[in-house]
GROMACS .gro file of C-alpha atoms in nm:
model
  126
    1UNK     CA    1  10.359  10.805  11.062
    2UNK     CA    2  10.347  10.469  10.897
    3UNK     CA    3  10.103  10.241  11.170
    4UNK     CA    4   9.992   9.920  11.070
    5UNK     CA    5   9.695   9.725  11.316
    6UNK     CA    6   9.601   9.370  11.311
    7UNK     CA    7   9.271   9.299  11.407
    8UNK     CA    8   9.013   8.945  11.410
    9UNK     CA    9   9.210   8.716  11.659
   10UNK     CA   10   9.009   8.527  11.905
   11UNK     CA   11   8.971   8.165  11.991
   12UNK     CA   12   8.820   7.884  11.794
   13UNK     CA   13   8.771   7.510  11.727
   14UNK     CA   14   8.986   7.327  11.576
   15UNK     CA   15   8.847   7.315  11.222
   16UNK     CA   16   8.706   7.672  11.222
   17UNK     CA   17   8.828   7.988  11.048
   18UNK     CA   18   8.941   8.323  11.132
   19UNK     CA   19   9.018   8.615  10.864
   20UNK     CA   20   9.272   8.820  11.054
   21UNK     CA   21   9.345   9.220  10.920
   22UNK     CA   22   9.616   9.431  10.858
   23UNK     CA   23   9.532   9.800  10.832
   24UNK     CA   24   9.762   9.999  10.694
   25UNK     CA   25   9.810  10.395  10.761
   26UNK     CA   26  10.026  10.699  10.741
   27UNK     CA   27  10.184  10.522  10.348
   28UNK     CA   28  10.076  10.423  10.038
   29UNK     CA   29  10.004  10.012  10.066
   30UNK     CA   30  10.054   9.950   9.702
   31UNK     CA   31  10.420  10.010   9.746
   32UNK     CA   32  10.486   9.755  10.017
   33UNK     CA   33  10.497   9.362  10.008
   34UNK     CA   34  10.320   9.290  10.389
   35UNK     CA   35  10.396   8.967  10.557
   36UNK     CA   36  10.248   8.771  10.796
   37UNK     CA   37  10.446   8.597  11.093
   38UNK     CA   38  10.324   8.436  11.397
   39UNK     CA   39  10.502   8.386  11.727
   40UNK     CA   40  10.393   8.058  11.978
   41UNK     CA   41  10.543   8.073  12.345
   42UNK     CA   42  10.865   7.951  12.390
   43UNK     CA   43  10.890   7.891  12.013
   44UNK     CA   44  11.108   8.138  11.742
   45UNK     CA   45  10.901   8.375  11.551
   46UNK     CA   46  10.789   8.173  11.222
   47UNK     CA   47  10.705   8.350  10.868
   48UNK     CA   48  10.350   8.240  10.759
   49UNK     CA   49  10.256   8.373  10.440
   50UNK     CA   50  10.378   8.731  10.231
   51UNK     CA   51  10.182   8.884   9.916
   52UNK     CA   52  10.417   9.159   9.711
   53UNK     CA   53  10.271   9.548   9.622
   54UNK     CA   54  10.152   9.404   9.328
   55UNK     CA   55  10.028   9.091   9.389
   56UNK     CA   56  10.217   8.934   9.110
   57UNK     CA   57  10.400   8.679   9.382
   58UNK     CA   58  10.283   8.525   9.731
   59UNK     CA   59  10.471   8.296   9.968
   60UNK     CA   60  10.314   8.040  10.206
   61UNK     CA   61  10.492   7.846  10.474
   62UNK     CA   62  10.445   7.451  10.447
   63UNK     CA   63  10.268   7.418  10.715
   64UNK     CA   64   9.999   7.667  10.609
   65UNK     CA   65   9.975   7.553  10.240
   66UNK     CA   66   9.592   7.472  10.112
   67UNK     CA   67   9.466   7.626  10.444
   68UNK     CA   68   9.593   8.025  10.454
   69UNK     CA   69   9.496   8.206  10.138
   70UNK     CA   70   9.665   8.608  10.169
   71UNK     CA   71   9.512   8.900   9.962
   72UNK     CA   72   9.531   9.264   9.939
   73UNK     CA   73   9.289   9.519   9.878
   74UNK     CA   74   9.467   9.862   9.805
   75UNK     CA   75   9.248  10.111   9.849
   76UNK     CA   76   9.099   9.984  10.148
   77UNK     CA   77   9.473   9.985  10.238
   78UNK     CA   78   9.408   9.633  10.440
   79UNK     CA   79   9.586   9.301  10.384
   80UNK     CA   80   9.387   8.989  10.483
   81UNK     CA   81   9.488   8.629  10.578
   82UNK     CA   82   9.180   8.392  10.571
   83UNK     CA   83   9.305   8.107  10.788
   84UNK     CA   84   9.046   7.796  10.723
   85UNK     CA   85   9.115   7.435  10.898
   86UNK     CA   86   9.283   7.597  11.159
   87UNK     CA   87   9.485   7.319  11.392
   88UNK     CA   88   9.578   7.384  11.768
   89UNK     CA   89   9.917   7.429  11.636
   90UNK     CA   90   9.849   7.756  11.481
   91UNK     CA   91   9.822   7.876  11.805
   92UNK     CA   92  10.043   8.232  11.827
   93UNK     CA   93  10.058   8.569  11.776
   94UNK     CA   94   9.986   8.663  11.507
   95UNK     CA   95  10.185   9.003  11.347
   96UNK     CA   96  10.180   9.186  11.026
   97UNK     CA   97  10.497   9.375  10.851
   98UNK     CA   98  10.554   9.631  10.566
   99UNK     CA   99  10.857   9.626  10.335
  100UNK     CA  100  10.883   9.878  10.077
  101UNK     CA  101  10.922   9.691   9.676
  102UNK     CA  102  10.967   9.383   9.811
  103UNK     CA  103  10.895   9.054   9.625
  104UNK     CA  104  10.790   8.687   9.809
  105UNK     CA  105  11.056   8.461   9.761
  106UNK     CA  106  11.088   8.109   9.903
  107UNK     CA  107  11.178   8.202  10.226
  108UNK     CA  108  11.041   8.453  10.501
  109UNK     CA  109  11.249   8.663  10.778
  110UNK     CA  110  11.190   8.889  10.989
  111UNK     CA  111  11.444   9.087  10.928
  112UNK     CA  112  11.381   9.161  10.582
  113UNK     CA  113  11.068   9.378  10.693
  114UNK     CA  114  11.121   9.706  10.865
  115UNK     CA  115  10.739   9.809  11.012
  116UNK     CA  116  10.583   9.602  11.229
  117UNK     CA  117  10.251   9.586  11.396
  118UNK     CA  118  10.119   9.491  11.755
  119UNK     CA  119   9.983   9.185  11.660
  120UNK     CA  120   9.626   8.990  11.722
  121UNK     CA  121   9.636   8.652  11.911
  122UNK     CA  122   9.499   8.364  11.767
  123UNK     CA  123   9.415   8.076  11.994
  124UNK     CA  124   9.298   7.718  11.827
  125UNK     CA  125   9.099   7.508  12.120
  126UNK     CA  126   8.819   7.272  12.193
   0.00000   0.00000   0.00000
């Protein structure tokens, strides 16, 4: 059964750093593009950053650019997003997704990706 768990949420200052998880399990990671979305109260669920099987091509939402660096390490079957700077609007929950051959284009929805996680919250406060 394909499973995939988010983990290294918590709360921090603006201007700290969080590396957030995805651990993938029950299917081979090096055939699916994962993507990172976030989802604030009240606010639509917004596409953050995605990384294809390969690699080869990564997307980052403006508003992440220069601060969210995604990688991938296959055989630990784990995705990572290393969120640096962090700003009170980054606020959210935070969710992973798995899409089989996909490549990163210039745009991110949530419907293109068919596994989902549980998500990890991430809260940005003094």
């Amino acid at each position: 059964q394909l499973q995939l768990v988010e983990s290294g949420g918590g709360l921090v200052q603006p201007g700290g750093s969080l590396r957030l998880s995805c651990a993938a399990s029950g299917f081979t990671l090096n055939f699916y593009a994962i993507g990172w979305f976030r989802q604030a109260p009240g606010k639509e669920r917004e596409g953050v950053s995605c990384i294809s099987s390969s690699s080869g091509s990564t997307y980052y939402a403006d508003s992440v650019k220069g601060r969210f660096t995604i990688s991938r390490d296959n055989g630990k079957k784990t995705v990572y997003l290393q969120m640096n700077s962090l700003k009170p609007e980054d606020t959210a929950m935070y969710y992973c997704a798995a899409e089989p051959g996909k490549l990163c284009g210039a745009t991110m929805k949530g419907h293109e990706y068919d596994y989902w996680g549980q998500g990890t919250q991430v809260t940005v406060s003094s």
